[in-house]
mmCIF file of N, CA and C in Angstrom:
data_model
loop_
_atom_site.group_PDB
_atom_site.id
_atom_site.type_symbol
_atom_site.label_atom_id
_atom_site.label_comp_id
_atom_site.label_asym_id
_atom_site.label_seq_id
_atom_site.Cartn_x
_atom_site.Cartn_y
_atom_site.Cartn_z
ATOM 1 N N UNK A 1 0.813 -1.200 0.000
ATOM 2 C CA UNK A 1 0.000 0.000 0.000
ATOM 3 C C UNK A 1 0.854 1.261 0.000
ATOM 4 N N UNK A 2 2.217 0.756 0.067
ATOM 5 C CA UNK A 2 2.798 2.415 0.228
ATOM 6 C C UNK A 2 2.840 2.944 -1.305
ATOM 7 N N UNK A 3 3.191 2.726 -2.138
ATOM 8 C CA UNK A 3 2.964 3.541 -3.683
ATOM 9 C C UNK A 3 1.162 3.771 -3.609
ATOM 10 N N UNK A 4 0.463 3.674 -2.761
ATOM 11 C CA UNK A 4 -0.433 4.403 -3.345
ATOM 12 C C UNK A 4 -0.763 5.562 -2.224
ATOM 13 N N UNK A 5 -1.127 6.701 -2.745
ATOM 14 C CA UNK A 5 -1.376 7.897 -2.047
ATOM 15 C C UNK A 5 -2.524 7.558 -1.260
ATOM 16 N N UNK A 6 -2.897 8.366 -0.019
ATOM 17 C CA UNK A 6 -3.843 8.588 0.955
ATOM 18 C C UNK A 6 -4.432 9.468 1.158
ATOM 19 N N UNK A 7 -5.651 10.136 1.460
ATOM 20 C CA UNK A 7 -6.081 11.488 1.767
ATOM 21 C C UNK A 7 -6.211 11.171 3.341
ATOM 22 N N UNK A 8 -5.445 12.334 3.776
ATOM 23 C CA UNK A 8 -5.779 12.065 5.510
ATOM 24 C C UNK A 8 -6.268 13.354 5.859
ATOM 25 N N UNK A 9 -7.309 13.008 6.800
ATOM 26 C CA UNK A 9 -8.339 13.761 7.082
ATOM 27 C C UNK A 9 -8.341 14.199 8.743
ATOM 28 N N UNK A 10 -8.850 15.438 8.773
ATOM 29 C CA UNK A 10 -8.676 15.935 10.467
ATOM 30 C C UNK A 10 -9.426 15.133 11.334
ATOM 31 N N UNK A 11 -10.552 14.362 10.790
ATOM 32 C CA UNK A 11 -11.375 13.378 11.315
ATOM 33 C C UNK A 11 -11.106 11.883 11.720
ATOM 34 N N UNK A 12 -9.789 11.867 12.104
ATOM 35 C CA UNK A 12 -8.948 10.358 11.915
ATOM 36 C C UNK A 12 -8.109 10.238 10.350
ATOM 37 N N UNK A 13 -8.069 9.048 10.205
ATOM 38 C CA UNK A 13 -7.435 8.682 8.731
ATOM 39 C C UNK A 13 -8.507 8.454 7.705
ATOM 40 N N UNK A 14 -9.204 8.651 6.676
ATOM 41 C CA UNK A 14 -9.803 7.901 5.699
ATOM 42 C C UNK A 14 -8.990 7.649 4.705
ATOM 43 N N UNK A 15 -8.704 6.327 4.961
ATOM 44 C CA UNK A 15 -7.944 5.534 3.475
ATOM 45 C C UNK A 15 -8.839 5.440 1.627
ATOM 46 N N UNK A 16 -8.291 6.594 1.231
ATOM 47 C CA UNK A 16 -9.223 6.867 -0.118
ATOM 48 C C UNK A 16 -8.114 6.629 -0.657
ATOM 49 N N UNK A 17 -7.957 5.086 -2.113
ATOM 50 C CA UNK A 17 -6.689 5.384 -2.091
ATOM 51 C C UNK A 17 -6.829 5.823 -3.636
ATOM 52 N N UNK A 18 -5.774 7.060 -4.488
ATOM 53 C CA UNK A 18 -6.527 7.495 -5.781
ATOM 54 C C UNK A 18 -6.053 6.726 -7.266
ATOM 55 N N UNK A 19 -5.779 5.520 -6.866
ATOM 56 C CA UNK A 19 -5.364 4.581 -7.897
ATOM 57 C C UNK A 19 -6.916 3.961 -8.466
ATOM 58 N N UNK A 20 -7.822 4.054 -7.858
ATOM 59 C CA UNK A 20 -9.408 3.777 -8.348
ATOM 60 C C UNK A 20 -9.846 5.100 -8.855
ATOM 61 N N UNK A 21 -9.653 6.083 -8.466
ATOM 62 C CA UNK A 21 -10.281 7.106 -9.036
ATOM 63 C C UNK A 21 -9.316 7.695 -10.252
ATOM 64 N N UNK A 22 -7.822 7.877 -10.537
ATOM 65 C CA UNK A 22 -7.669 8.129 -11.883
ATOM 66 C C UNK A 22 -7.933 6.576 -12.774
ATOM 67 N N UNK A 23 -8.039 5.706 -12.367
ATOM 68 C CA UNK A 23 -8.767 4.468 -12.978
ATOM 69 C C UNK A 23 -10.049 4.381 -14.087
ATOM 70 N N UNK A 24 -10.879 4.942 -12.422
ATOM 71 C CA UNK A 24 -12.541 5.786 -13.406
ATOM 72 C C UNK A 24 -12.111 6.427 -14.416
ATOM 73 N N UNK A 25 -11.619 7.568 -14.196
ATOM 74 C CA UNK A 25 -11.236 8.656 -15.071
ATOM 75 C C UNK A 25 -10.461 8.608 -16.348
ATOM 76 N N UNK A 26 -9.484 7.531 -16.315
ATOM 77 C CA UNK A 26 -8.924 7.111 -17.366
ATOM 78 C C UNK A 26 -10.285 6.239 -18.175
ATOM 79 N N UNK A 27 -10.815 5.670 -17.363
ATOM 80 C CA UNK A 27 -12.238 4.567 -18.684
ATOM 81 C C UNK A 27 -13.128 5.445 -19.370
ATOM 82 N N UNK A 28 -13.646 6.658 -18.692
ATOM 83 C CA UNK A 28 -14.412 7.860 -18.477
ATOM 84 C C UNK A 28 -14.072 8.516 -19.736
ATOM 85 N N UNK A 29 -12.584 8.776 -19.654
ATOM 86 C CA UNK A 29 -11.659 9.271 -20.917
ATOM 87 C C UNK A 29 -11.890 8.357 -22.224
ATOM 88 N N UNK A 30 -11.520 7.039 -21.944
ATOM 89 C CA UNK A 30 -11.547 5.967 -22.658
ATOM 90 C C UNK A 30 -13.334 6.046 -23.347
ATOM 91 N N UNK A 31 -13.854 5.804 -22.968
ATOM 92 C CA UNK A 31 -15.411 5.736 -23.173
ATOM 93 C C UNK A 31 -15.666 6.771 -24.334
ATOM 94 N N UNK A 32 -15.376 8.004 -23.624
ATOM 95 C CA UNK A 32 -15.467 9.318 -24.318
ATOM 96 C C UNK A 32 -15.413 9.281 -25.436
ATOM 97 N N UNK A 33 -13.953 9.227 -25.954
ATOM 98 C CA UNK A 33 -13.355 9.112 -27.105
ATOM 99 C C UNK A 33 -13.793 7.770 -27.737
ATOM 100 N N UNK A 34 -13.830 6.771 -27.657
ATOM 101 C CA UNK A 34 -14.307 5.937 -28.339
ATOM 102 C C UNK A 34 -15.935 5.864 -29.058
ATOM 103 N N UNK A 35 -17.045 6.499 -28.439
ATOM 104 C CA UNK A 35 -17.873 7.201 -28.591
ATOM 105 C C UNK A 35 -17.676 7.542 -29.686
ATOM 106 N N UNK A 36 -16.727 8.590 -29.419
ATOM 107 C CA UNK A 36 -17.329 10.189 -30.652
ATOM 108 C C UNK A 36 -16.396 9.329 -31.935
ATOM 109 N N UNK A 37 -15.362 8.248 -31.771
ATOM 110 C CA UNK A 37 -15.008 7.446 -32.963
ATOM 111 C C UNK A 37 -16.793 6.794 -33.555
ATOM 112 N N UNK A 38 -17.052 6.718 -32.847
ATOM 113 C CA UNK A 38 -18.723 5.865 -33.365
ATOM 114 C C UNK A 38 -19.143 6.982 -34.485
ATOM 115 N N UNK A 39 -19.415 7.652 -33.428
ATOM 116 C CA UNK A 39 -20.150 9.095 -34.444
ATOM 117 C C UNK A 39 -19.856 9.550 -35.314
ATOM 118 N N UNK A 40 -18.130 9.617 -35.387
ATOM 119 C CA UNK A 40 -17.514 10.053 -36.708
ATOM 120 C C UNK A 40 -17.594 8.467 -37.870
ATOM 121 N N UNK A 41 -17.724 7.224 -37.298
ATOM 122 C CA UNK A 41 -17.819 6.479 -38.403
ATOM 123 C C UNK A 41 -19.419 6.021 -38.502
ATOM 124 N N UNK A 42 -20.688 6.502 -38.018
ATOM 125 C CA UNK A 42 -21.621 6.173 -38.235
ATOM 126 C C UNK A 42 -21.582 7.225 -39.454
ATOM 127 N N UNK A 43 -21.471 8.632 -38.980
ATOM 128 C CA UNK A 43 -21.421 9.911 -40.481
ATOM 129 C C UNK A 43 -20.514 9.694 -41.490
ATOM 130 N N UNK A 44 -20.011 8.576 -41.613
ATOM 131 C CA UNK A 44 -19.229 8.242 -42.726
ATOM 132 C C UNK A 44 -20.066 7.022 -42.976
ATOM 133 N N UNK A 45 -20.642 6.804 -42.672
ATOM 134 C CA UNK A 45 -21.564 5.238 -43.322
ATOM 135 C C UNK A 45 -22.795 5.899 -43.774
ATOM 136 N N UNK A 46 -23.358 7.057 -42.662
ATOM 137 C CA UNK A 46 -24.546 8.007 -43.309
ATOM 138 C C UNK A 46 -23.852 8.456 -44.576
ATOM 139 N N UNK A 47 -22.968 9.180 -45.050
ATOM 140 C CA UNK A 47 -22.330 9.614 -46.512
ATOM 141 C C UNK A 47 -22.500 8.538 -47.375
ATOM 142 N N UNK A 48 -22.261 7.012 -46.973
ATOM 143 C CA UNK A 48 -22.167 6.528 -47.930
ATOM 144 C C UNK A 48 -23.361 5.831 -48.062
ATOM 145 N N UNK A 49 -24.356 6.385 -47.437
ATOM 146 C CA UNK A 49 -26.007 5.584 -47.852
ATOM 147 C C UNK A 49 -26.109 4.307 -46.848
ATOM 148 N N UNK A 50 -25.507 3.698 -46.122
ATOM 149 C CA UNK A 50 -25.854 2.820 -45.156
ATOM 150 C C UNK A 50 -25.975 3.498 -44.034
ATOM 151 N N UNK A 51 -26.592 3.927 -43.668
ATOM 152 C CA UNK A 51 -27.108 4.411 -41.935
ATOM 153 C C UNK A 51 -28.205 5.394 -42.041
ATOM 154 N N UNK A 52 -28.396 5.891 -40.942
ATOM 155 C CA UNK A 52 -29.676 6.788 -40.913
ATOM 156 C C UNK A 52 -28.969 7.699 -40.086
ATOM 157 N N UNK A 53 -30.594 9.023 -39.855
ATOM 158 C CA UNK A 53 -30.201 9.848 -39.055
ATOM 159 C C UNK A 53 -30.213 9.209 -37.692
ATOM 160 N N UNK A 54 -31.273 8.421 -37.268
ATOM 161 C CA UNK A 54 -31.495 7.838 -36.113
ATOM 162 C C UNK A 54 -30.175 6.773 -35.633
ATOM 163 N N UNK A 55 -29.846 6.435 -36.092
ATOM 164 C CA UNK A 55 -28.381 5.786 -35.837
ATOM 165 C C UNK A 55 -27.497 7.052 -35.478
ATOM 166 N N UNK A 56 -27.598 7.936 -36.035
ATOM 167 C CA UNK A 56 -26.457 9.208 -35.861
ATOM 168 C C UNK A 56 -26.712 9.957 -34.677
ATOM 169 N N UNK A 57 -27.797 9.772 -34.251
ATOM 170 C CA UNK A 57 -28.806 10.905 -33.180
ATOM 171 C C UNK A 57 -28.389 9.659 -31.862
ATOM 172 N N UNK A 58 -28.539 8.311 -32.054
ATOM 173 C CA UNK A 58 -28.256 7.512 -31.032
ATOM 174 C C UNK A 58 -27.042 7.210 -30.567
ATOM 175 N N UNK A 59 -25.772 7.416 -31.453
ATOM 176 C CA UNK A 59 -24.276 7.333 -31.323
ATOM 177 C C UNK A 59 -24.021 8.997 -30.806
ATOM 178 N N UNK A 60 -24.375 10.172 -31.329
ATOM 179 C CA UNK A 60 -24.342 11.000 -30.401
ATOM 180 C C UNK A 60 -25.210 10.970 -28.782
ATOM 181 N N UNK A 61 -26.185 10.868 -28.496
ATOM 182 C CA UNK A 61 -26.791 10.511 -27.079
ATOM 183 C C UNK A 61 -25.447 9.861 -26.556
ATOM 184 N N UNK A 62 -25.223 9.047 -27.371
ATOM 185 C CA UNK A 62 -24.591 7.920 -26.224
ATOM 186 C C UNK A 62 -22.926 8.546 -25.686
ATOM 187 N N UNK A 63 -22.538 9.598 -26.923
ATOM 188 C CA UNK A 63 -21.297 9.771 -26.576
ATOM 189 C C UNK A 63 -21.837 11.371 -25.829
ATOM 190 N N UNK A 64 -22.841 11.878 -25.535
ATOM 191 C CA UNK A 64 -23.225 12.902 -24.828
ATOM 192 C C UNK A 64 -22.955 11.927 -23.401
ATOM 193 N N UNK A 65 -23.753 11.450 -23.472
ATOM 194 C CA UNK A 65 -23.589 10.389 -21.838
ATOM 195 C C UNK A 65 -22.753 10.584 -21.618
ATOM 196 N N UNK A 66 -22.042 9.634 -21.932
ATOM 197 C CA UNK A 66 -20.241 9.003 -21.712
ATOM 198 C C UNK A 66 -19.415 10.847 -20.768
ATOM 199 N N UNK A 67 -19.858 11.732 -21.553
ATOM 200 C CA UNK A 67 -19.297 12.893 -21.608
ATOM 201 C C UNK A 67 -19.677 13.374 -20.302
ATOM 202 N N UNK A 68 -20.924 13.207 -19.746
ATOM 203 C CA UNK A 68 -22.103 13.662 -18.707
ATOM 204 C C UNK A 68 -21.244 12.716 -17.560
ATOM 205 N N UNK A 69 -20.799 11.666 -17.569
ATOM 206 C CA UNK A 69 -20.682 10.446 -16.958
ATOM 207 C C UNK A 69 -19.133 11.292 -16.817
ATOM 208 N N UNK A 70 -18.361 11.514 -17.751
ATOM 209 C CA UNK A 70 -16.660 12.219 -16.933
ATOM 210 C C UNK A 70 -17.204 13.232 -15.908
ATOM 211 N N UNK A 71 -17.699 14.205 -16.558
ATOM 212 C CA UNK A 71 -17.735 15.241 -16.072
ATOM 213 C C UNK A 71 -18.599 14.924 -14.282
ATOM 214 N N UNK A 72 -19.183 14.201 -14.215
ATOM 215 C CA UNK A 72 -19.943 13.977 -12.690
ATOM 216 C C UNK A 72 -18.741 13.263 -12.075
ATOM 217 N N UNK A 73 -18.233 12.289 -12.604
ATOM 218 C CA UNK A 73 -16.731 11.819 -11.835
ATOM 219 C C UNK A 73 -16.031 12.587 -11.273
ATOM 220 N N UNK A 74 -15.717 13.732 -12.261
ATOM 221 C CA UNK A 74 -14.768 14.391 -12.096
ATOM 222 C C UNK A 74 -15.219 15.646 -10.694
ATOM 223 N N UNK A 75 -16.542 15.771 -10.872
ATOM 224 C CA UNK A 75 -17.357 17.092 -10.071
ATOM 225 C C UNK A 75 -17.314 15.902 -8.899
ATOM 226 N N UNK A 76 -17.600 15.028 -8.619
ATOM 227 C CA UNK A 76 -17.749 14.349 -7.133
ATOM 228 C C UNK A 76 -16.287 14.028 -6.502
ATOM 229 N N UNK A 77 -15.179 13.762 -7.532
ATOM 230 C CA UNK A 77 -13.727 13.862 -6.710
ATOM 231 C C UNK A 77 -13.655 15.176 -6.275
ATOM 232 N N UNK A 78 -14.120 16.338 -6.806
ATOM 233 C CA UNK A 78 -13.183 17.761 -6.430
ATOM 234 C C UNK A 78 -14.580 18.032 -5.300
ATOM 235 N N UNK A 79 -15.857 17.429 -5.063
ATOM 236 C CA UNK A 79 -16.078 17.957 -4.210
ATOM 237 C C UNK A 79 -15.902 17.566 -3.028
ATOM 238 N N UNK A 80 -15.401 15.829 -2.974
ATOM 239 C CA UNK A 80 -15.154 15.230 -1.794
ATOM 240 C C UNK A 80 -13.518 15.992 -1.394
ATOM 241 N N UNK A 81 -12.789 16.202 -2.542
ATOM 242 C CA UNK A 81 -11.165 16.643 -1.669
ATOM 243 C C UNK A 81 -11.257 18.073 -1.382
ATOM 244 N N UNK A 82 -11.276 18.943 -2.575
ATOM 245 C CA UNK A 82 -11.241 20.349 -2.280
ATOM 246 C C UNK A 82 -12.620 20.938 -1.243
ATOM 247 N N UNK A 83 -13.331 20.304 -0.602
ATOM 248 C CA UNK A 83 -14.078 20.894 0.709
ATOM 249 C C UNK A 83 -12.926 21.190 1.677
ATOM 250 N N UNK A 84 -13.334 22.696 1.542
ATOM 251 C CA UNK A 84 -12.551 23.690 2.917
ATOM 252 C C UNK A 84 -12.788 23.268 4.071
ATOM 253 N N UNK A 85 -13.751 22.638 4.679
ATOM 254 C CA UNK A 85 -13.904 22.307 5.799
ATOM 255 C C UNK A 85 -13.418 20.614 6.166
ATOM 256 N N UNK A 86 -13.359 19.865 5.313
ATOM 257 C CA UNK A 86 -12.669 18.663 5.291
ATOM 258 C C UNK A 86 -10.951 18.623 5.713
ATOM 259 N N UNK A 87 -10.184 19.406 5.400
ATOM 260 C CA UNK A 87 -8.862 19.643 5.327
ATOM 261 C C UNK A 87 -8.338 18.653 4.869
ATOM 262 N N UNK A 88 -8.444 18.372 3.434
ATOM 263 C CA UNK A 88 -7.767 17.292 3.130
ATOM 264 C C UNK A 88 -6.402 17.767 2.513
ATOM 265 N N UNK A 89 -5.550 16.809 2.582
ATOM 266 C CA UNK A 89 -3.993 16.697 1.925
ATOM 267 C C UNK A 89 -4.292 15.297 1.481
ATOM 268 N N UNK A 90 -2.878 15.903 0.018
ATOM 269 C CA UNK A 90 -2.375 14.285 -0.043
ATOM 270 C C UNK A 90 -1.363 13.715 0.185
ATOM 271 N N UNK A 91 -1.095 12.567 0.907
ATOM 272 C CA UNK A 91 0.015 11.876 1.520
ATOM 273 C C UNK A 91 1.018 10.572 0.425
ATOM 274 N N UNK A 92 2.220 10.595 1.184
ATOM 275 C CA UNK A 92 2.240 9.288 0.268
ATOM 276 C C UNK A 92 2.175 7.964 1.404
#
């Protein structure tokens, strides 16, 4: 456990360790981008007469998600560490 960082807290120790959370964030990333590869090759299959709009409208939704889905990851890490009243640091 020592290579992985700790947040220690004025409240005792809470062992949060952030090898799961850039984890999320890396799939989050991963997801993302693989997505909007959909979208850019569904509008290249729409060009070439195999696909629809509804295929194009559903590969965007989905890479809107994916996008909705980083961004809440990312908003629930900074609100659990950066709370002023928490005093968190990070340790190694």
């Amino acid at each position: 456990m020592a290579s992985i960082n700790v947040l220690l807290m004025d409240r005792g120790y809470l062992y949060v360790g952030l090898y799961p959370i850039t984890t999320a964030d890396r799939l989050a990333n991963s997801n993302y981008a693989n997505y909007q590869q959909l979208v850019k090759a569904e509008k290249m299959r729409f060009s070439n007469g195999e696909s629809s709009l509804f295929l194009i409208n559903s590969r965007e939704n989905k890479a809107l998600e994916a996008r909705q889905k980083l961004i809440d990851l990312k908003a629930k890490y900074f609100q659990n560490c950066l709370r002023p009243s928490m005093k968190c640091r990070i340790a190694d």
